[in-house]
Amino acid sequence: MLTSTLIIVIILPFVISDDSINTYDYTVILEGHAFEGWSYELKNIHKLNCLLECSKKSDCLSVNYNQKDRVCQINKQILETSSVENNIIQAPEFCYIERSKYTILQTY
């Protein structure tokens, strides 16, 4: 018996910027899902700080964020470079957020 799974992708672009020279664009890919195989976890952290932590790491490509428990899981992969069926799990409390672009701004 063949079964299929429908995954709905929600794309909501937003920009994280601190007052330093770096600006990072992130896109919310999947609400209620998480990427398995995360590298490390930060606890008791706000979503914006989670994304800023990711932006500081050149190998951070996405995060799983649990707003209720304030948990940030740093991922070294994105959906595009892995098998969706094997690496994305349903996790109602999480939001999978992908780092989509890196820009260096000149400040004077």
Tab-separated table of N, CA, C and O in Angstrom:
chain	number	residue	atom	x	y	z
A	1	MET	N	0.841	-1.181	0.000
A	1	MET	CA	0.000	0.000	0.000
A	1	MET	C	0.887	1.245	0.000
A	1	MET	O	1.758	1.395	0.832
A	2	LEU	N	0.644	2.112	-0.930
A	2	LEU	CA	1.410	3.345	-1.022
A	2	LEU	C	0.711	4.453	-0.251
A	2	LEU	O	-0.493	4.608	-0.345
A	3	THR	N	1.473	5.192	0.510
A	3	THR	CA	0.931	6.358	1.206
A	3	THR	C	1.745	7.570	0.813
A	3	THR	O	2.921	7.465	0.485
A	4	SER	N	1.120	8.695	0.849
A	4	SER	CA	1.848	9.924	0.535
A	4	SER	C	1.596	10.934	1.634
A	4	SER	O	0.578	10.903	2.312
A	5	THR	N	2.545	11.812	1.809
A	5	THR	CA	2.463	12.846	2.825
A	5	THR	C	2.477	14.197	2.144
A	5	THR	O	3.293	14.453	1.275
A	6	LEU	N	1.561	15.063	2.546
A	6	LEU	CA	1.510	16.417	2.020
A	6	LEU	C	2.166	17.355	3.019
A	6	LEU	O	1.798	17.383	4.186
A	7	ILE	N	3.177	18.088	2.569
A	7	ILE	CA	3.841	19.067	3.419
A	7	ILE	C	3.534	20.436	2.852
A	7	ILE	O	3.787	20.712	1.689
A	8	ILE	N	2.975	21.293	3.691
A	8	ILE	CA	2.655	22.655	3.282
A	8	ILE	C	3.813	23.554	3.669
A	8	ILE	O	4.254	23.571	4.808
A	9	VAL	N	4.316	24.292	2.714
A	9	VAL	CA	5.444	25.183	2.939
A	9	VAL	C	4.931	26.600	3.095
A	9	VAL	O	4.202	27.108	2.253
A	10	ILE	N	5.312	27.234	4.197
A	10	ILE	CA	4.950	28.619	4.465
A	10	ILE	C	6.217	29.451	4.344
A	10	ILE	O	7.199	29.188	5.025
A	11	ILE	N	6.200	30.439	3.485
A	11	ILE	CA	7.373	31.278	3.293
A	11	ILE	C	7.059	32.683	3.767
A	11	ILE	O	6.219	33.365	3.204
A	12	LEU	N	7.737	33.095	4.841
A	12	LEU	CA	7.561	34.420	5.424
A	12	LEU	C	8.938	35.049	5.601
A	12	LEU	O	9.616	34.787	6.582
A	13	PRO	N	9.392	35.831	4.655
A	13	PRO	CA	10.724	36.407	4.797
A	13	PRO	C	10.774	37.494	5.867
A	13	PRO	O	9.822	38.237	6.044
A	14	PHE	N	11.878	37.570	6.586
A	14	PHE	CA	12.102	38.637	7.540
A	14	PHE	C	13.603	38.828	7.720
A	14	PHE	O	14.389	37.968	7.386
A	15	VAL	N	13.988	39.965	8.204
A	15	VAL	CA	15.398	40.309	8.342
A	15	VAL	C	15.733	40.494	9.809
A	15	VAL	O	14.984	41.113	10.545
A	16	ILE	N	16.861	39.929	10.203
A	16	ILE	CA	17.377	40.119	11.551
A	16	ILE	C	18.559	41.057	11.430
A	16	ILE	O	19.458	40.838	10.629
A	17	SER	N	18.569	42.083	12.215
A	17	SER	CA	19.681	43.026	12.148
A	17	SER	C	19.998	43.526	13.546
A	17	SER	O	19.130	43.966	14.262
A	18	ASP	N	21.259	43.405	13.912
A	18	ASP	CA	21.684	44.078	15.126
A	18	ASP	C	22.415	45.331	14.666
A	18	ASP	O	22.428	45.644	13.486
A	19	ASP	N	22.991	46.078	15.540
A	19	ASP	CA	23.620	47.333	15.144
A	19	ASP	C	25.055	47.143	14.662
A	19	ASP	O	25.788	48.098	14.524
A	20	SER	N	25.442	45.925	14.382
A	20	SER	CA	26.783	45.678	13.848
A	20	SER	C	26.727	45.728	12.320
A	20	SER	O	25.804	46.276	11.748
A	21	ILE	N	27.694	45.083	11.662
A	21	ILE	CA	27.768	45.202	10.214
A	21	ILE	C	27.025	44.104	9.464
A	21	ILE	O	26.962	44.134	8.257
A	22	ASN	N	26.461	43.137	10.157
A	22	ASN	CA	25.869	42.003	9.454
A	22	ASN	C	24.345	42.026	9.483
A	22	ASN	O	23.733	42.292	10.500
A	23	THR	N	23.744	41.708	8.361
A	23	THR	CA	22.302	41.553	8.263
A	23	THR	C	22.038	40.182	7.645
A	23	THR	O	22.690	39.815	6.686
A	24	TYR	N	21.077	39.473	8.183
A	24	TYR	CA	20.790	38.125	7.712
A	24	TYR	C	19.312	38.005	7.384
A	24	TYR	O	18.466	38.473	8.127
A	25	ASP	N	19.004	37.384	6.271
A	25	ASP	CA	17.625	37.109	5.910
A	25	ASP	C	17.304	35.672	6.295
A	25	ASP	O	18.101	34.780	6.055
A	26	TYR	N	16.130	35.482	6.863
A	26	TYR	CA	15.667	34.156	7.231
A	26	TYR	C	14.283	33.949	6.648
A	26	TYR	O	13.547	34.896	6.426
A	27	THR	N	13.925	32.714	6.413
A	27	THR	CA	12.613	32.382	5.911
A	27	THR	C	12.034	31.270	6.765
A	27	THR	O	12.702	30.273	7.016
A	28	VAL	N	10.805	31.457	7.212
A	28	VAL	CA	10.120	30.401	7.944
A	28	VAL	C	9.668	29.384	6.907
A	28	VAL	O	8.913	29.712	6.000
A	29	ILE	N	10.161	28.192	7.023
A	29	ILE	CA	9.836	27.163	6.048
A	29	ILE	C	8.656	26.308	6.512
A	29	ILE	O	7.695	26.158	5.806
A	30	LEU	N	8.732	25.758	7.709
A	30	LEU	CA	7.682	24.846	8.176
A	30	LEU	C	7.301	25.120	9.628
A	30	LEU	O	8.116	24.949	10.521
A	31	GLU	N	6.072	25.514	9.828
A	31	GLU	CA	5.533	25.620	11.190
A	31	GLU	C	5.123	24.212	11.607
A	31	GLU	O	4.586	23.449	10.805
A	32	GLY	N	5.384	23.861	12.857
A	32	GLY	CA	4.974	22.551	13.364
A	32	GLY	C	5.873	21.407	12.927
A	32	GLY	O	5.489	20.242	13.000
A	33	HIS	N	7.066	21.738	12.467
A	33	HIS	CA	8.034	20.725	12.051
A	33	HIS	C	9.419	21.100	12.558
A	33	HIS	O	9.682	22.250	12.874
A	34	ALA	N	10.298	20.109	12.597
A	34	ALA	CA	11.685	20.331	12.991
A	34	ALA	C	12.585	19.464	12.132
A	34	ALA	O	12.171	18.419	11.631
A	35	PHE	N	13.789	19.903	11.967
A	35	PHE	CA	14.812	19.186	11.206
A	35	PHE	C	15.549	18.274	12.171
A	35	PHE	O	16.087	18.743	13.175
A	36	GLU	N	15.565	16.983	11.902
A	36	GLU	CA	16.288	16.041	12.767
A	36	GLU	C	17.774	16.127	12.494
A	36	GLU	O	18.200	16.480	11.405
A	37	GLY	N	18.569	15.814	13.458
A	37	GLY	CA	20.017	15.787	13.276
A	37	GLY	C	20.676	17.127	13.525
A	37	GLY	O	21.703	17.436	12.953
A	38	TRP	N	20.090	17.945	14.413
A	38	TRP	CA	20.664	19.251	14.729
A	38	TRP	C	22.018	19.081	15.402
A	38	TRP	O	22.315	18.054	15.988
A	39	SER	N	22.852	20.119	15.311
A	39	SER	CA	24.224	20.063	15.818
A	39	SER	C	24.322	20.311	17.313
A	39	SER	O	25.004	19.593	18.027
A	40	TYR	N	23.677	21.380	17.775
A	40	TYR	CA	23.676	21.658	19.204
A	40	TYR	C	22.453	22.494	19.562
A	40	TYR	O	21.765	23.013	18.700
A	41	GLU	N	22.200	22.581	20.863
A	41	GLU	CA	20.962	23.172	21.358
A	41	GLU	C	21.275	24.273	22.370
A	41	GLU	O	22.153	24.114	23.211
A	42	LEU	N	20.547	25.384	22.255
A	42	LEU	CA	20.643	26.482	23.216
A	42	LEU	C	19.305	26.569	23.936
A	42	LEU	O	18.249	26.537	23.301
A	43	LYS	N	19.339	26.705	25.252
A	43	LYS	CA	18.103	26.742	26.030
A	43	LYS	C	17.869	28.122	26.617
A	43	LYS	O	18.794	28.888	26.815
A	44	ASN	N	16.609	28.413	26.896
A	44	ASN	CA	16.181	29.676	27.485
A	44	ASN	C	16.677	30.868	26.659
A	44	ASN	O	17.325	31.770	27.173
A	45	ILE	N	16.352	30.844	25.368
A	45	ILE	CA	16.817	31.867	24.440
A	45	ILE	C	15.639	32.381	23.611
A	45	ILE	O	14.762	31.608	23.237
A	46	HIS	N	15.602	33.664	23.368
A	46	HIS	CA	14.558	34.285	22.546
A	46	HIS	C	14.791	33.928	21.076
A	46	HIS	O	15.921	33.686	20.657
A	47	LYS	N	13.730	33.919	20.285
A	47	LYS	CA	13.841	33.564	18.871
A	47	LYS	C	14.845	34.451	18.131
A	47	LYS	O	15.657	33.961	17.344
A	48	LEU	N	14.817	35.759	18.367
A	48	LEU	CA	15.755	36.650	17.679
A	48	LEU	C	17.195	36.342	18.058
A	48	LEU	O	18.089	36.360	17.209
A	49	ASN	N	17.441	36.034	19.327
A	49	ASN	CA	18.789	35.666	19.753
A	49	ASN	C	19.219	34.332	19.155
A	49	ASN	O	20.396	34.139	18.834
A	50	CYS	N	18.279	33.435	18.987
A	50	CYS	CA	18.554	32.161	18.330
A	50	CYS	C	19.046	32.409	16.907
A	50	CYS	O	20.058	31.854	16.474
A	51	LEU	N	18.340	33.269	16.184
A	51	LEU	CA	18.725	33.574	14.806
A	51	LEU	C	20.047	34.331	14.741
A	51	LEU	O	20.854	34.106	13.840
A	52	LEU	N	20.281	35.198	15.707
A	52	LEU	CA	21.566	35.893	15.746
A	52	LEU	C	22.717	34.924	16.027
A	52	LEU	O	23.802	35.053	15.458
A	53	GLU	N	22.472	33.944	16.904
A	53	GLU	CA	23.493	32.923	17.175
A	53	GLU	C	23.807	32.148	15.898
A	53	GLU	O	24.958	31.867	15.603
A	54	CYS	N	22.780	31.817	15.144
A	54	CYS	CA	22.974	31.123	13.870
A	54	CYS	C	23.795	31.993	12.925
A	54	CYS	O	24.711	31.512	12.259
A	55	SER	N	23.486	33.264	12.880
A	55	SER	CA	24.175	34.165	11.953
A	55	SER	C	25.663	34.315	12.269
A	55	SER	O	26.446	34.663	11.405
A	56	LYS	N	26.048	34.027	13.502
A	56	LYS	CA	27.450	34.122	13.904
A	56	LYS	C	28.262	32.905	13.473
A	56	LYS	O	29.484	32.931	13.502
A	57	LYS	N	27.578	31.838	13.103
A	57	LYS	CA	28.233	30.581	12.740
A	57	LYS	C	28.162	30.383	11.231
A	57	LYS	O	27.079	30.331	10.661
A	58	SER	N	29.305	30.267	10.599
A	58	SER	CA	29.306	30.105	9.142
A	58	SER	C	28.683	28.777	8.709
A	58	SER	O	28.169	28.674	7.598
A	59	ASP	N	28.693	27.772	9.582
A	59	ASP	CA	28.119	26.480	9.206
A	59	ASP	C	26.662	26.313	9.630
A	59	ASP	O	26.061	25.280	9.378
A	60	CYS	N	26.068	27.329	10.238
A	60	CYS	CA	24.646	27.266	10.599
A	60	CYS	C	23.812	27.655	9.384
A	60	CYS	O	23.896	28.775	8.894
A	61	LEU	N	23.007	26.730	8.913
A	61	LEU	CA	22.181	26.978	7.727
A	61	LEU	C	20.696	27.082	8.055
A	61	LEU	O	19.922	27.599	7.257
A	62	SER	N	20.307	26.593	9.233
A	62	SER	CA	18.902	26.671	9.640
A	62	SER	C	18.805	26.413	11.139
A	62	SER	O	19.767	25.991	11.768
A	63	VAL	N	17.616	26.687	11.694
A	63	VAL	CA	17.372	26.417	13.106
A	63	VAL	C	15.985	25.805	13.283
A	63	VAL	O	15.098	26.000	12.449
A	64	ASN	N	15.831	25.075	14.360
A	64	ASN	CA	14.516	24.666	14.858
A	64	ASN	C	14.303	25.509	16.102
A	64	ASN	O	15.185	25.560	16.963
A	65	TYR	N	13.147	26.166	16.199
A	65	TYR	CA	12.910	26.973	17.392
A	65	TYR	C	11.594	26.577	18.038
A	65	TYR	O	10.559	26.499	17.386
A	66	ASN	N	11.656	26.344	19.356
A	66	ASN	CA	10.497	26.014	20.163
A	66	ASN	C	10.187	27.242	21.022
A	66	ASN	O	10.902	27.515	21.984
A	67	GLN	N	9.149	27.975	20.633
A	67	GLN	CA	8.838	29.226	21.337
A	67	GLN	C	8.326	28.983	22.759
A	67	GLN	O	8.637	29.739	23.669
A	68	LYS	N	7.569	27.925	22.955
A	68	LYS	CA	7.010	27.630	24.284
A	68	LYS	C	8.123	27.373	25.311
A	68	LYS	O	8.115	27.927	26.396
A	69	ASP	N	9.087	26.532	24.933
A	69	ASP	CA	10.171	26.170	25.849
A	69	ASP	C	11.432	27.005	25.646
A	69	ASP	O	12.416	26.812	26.360
A	70	ARG	N	11.406	27.896	24.652
A	70	ARG	CA	12.538	28.786	24.331
A	70	ARG	C	13.817	27.996	24.062
A	70	ARG	O	14.866	28.262	24.615
A	71	VAL	N	13.698	27.013	23.169
A	71	VAL	CA	14.815	26.155	22.804
A	71	VAL	C	15.178	26.412	21.341
A	71	VAL	O	14.312	26.453	20.474
A	72	CYS	N	16.472	26.565	21.103
A	72	CYS	CA	17.013	26.814	19.768
A	72	CYS	C	17.920	25.649	19.393
A	72	CYS	O	18.870	25.348	20.110
A	73	GLN	N	17.622	24.997	18.277
A	73	GLN	CA	18.463	23.913	17.787
A	73	GLN	C	19.124	24.375	16.493
A	73	GLN	O	18.451	24.738	15.533
A	74	ILE	N	20.444	24.375	16.474
A	74	ILE	CA	21.227	24.832	15.330
A	74	ILE	C	21.435	23.664	14.362
A	74	ILE	O	21.875	22.593	14.763
A	75	ASN	N	21.125	23.911	13.082
A	75	ASN	CA	21.277	22.891	12.040
A	75	ASN	C	22.379	23.270	11.062
A	75	ASN	O	22.491	24.427	10.678
A	76	LYS	N	23.120	22.286	10.618
A	76	LYS	CA	24.171	22.506	9.622
A	76	LYS	C	23.700	22.131	8.220
A	76	LYS	O	24.509	22.070	7.300
A	77	GLN	N	22.404	21.867	8.074
A	77	GLN	CA	21.847	21.500	6.778
A	77	GLN	C	20.541	22.246	6.556
A	77	GLN	O	19.972	22.818	7.480
A	78	ILE	N	20.080	22.196	5.308
A	78	ILE	CA	18.764	22.722	4.950
A	78	ILE	C	18.005	21.631	4.202
A	78	ILE	O	18.592	20.632	3.786
A	79	LEU	N	16.717	21.837	4.022
A	79	LEU	CA	15.895	20.840	3.351
A	79	LEU	C	16.397	20.521	1.952
A	79	LEU	O	16.372	19.385	1.522
A	80	GLU	N	16.842	21.530	1.247
A	80	GLU	CA	17.274	21.381	-0.132
A	80	GLU	C	18.425	20.389	-0.293
A	80	GLU	O	18.554	19.734	-1.315
A	81	THR	N	19.266	20.288	0.723
A	81	THR	CA	20.452	19.434	0.626
A	81	THR	C	20.284	18.104	1.356
A	81	THR	O	21.253	17.382	1.546
A	82	SER	N	19.069	17.779	1.755
A	82	SER	CA	18.854	16.511	2.463
A	82	SER	C	17.535	15.900	2.017
A	82	SER	O	16.749	16.511	1.319
A	83	SER	N	17.279	14.700	2.459
A	83	SER	CA	16.035	14.013	2.139
A	83	SER	C	14.947	14.467	3.109
A	83	SER	O	15.032	14.256	4.305
A	84	VAL	N	13.902	15.102	2.583
A	84	VAL	CA	12.815	15.620	3.417
A	84	VAL	C	12.184	14.507	4.244
A	84	VAL	O	11.919	14.656	5.420
A	85	GLU	N	11.944	13.364	3.636
A	85	GLU	CA	11.277	12.268	4.340
A	85	GLU	C	12.080	11.780	5.533
A	85	GLU	O	11.531	11.360	6.529
A	86	ASN	N	13.400	11.835	5.433
A	86	ASN	CA	14.241	11.311	6.508
A	86	ASN	C	14.595	12.332	7.563
A	86	ASN	O	14.940	11.970	8.676
A	87	ASN	N	14.541	13.618	7.248
A	87	ASN	CA	15.071	14.614	8.167
A	87	ASN	C	14.062	15.589	8.754
A	87	ASN	O	14.388	16.303	9.679
A	88	ILE	N	12.865	15.664	8.220
A	88	ILE	CA	11.846	16.558	8.779
A	88	ILE	C	10.833	15.717	9.549
A	88	ILE	O	10.320	14.738	9.026
A	89	ILE	N	10.599	16.123	10.795
A	89	ILE	CA	9.616	15.417	11.618
A	89	ILE	C	8.518	16.390	12.026
A	89	ILE	O	8.736	17.595	12.077
A	90	GLN	N	7.353	15.860	12.290
A	90	GLN	CA	6.284	16.699	12.826
A	90	GLN	C	6.598	16.981	14.288
A	90	GLN	O	6.883	16.076	15.057
A	91	ALA	N	6.588	18.263	14.632
A	91	ALA	CA	6.868	18.700	16.000
A	91	ALA	C	6.046	19.965	16.216
A	91	ALA	O	6.501	21.060	15.910
A	92	PRO	N	4.812	19.820	16.708
A	92	PRO	CA	3.878	20.945	16.787
A	92	PRO	C	4.420	22.178	17.501
A	92	PRO	O	4.065	23.291	17.162
A	93	GLU	N	5.322	22.005	18.436
A	93	GLU	CA	5.835	23.134	19.206
A	93	GLU	C	7.001	23.838	18.515
A	93	GLU	O	7.451	24.880	18.966
A	94	PHE	N	7.515	23.284	17.419
A	94	PHE	CA	8.682	23.842	16.751
A	94	PHE	C	8.337	24.573	15.462
A	94	PHE	O	7.290	24.367	14.861
A	95	CYS	N	9.263	25.401	15.057
A	95	CYS	CA	9.216	26.087	13.775
A	95	CYS	C	10.601	25.915	13.139
A	95	CYS	O	11.613	26.188	13.781
A	96	TYR	N	10.632	25.424	11.913
A	96	TYR	CA	11.885	25.278	11.181
A	96	TYR	C	12.138	26.571	10.418
A	96	TYR	O	11.293	27.044	9.672
A	97	ILE	N	13.310	27.186	10.624
A	97	ILE	CA	13.651	28.468	10.000
A	97	ILE	C	14.970	28.316	9.264
A	97	ILE	O	15.966	27.890	9.844
A	98	GLU	N	14.977	28.687	7.998
A	98	GLU	CA	16.153	28.521	7.158
A	98	GLU	C	16.860	29.847	6.913
A	98	GLU	O	16.219	30.851	6.649
A	99	ARG	N	18.155	29.819	6.984
A	99	ARG	CA	18.974	30.993	6.676
A	99	ARG	C	19.081	31.068	5.157
A	99	ARG	O	19.619	30.178	4.520
A	100	SER	N	18.569	32.131	4.577
A	100	SER	CA	18.475	32.170	3.124
A	100	SER	C	19.487	33.072	2.439
A	100	SER	O	19.779	32.893	1.282
A	101	LYS	N	20.036	34.031	3.131
A	101	LYS	CA	20.927	34.984	2.467
A	101	LYS	C	21.835	35.653	3.489
A	101	LYS	O	21.440	35.871	4.610
A	102	TYR	N	23.015	35.976	3.068
A	102	TYR	CA	23.974	36.651	3.937
A	102	TYR	C	24.452	37.913	3.222
A	102	TYR	O	24.860	37.876	2.082
A	103	THR	N	24.366	39.040	3.886
A	103	THR	CA	24.794	40.307	3.294
A	103	THR	C	25.676	41.048	4.280
A	103	THR	O	25.353	41.129	5.458
A	104	ILE	N	26.773	41.591	3.818
A	104	ILE	CA	27.626	42.422	4.658
A	104	ILE	C	27.354	43.878	4.287
A	104	ILE	O	27.455	44.248	3.123
A	105	LEU	N	26.985	44.656	5.258
A	105	LEU	CA	26.723	46.078	5.030
A	105	LEU	C	27.955	46.881	5.434
A	105	LEU	O	28.584	46.594	6.444
A	106	GLN	N	28.254	47.881	4.669
A	106	GLN	CA	29.369	48.758	5.010
A	106	GLN	C	28.864	49.818	5.976
A	106	GLN	O	27.845	50.452	5.734
A	107	THR	N	29.563	50.022	7.062
A	107	THR	CA	29.216	51.082	8.003
A	107	THR	C	30.376	52.054	8.086
A	107	THR	O	31.544	51.664	8.035
A	108	TYR	N	30.064	53.306	8.194
A	108	TYR	CA	31.101	54.341	8.233
A	108	TYR	C	30.947	55.190	9.457
A	108	TYR	O	29.922	55.404	9.975
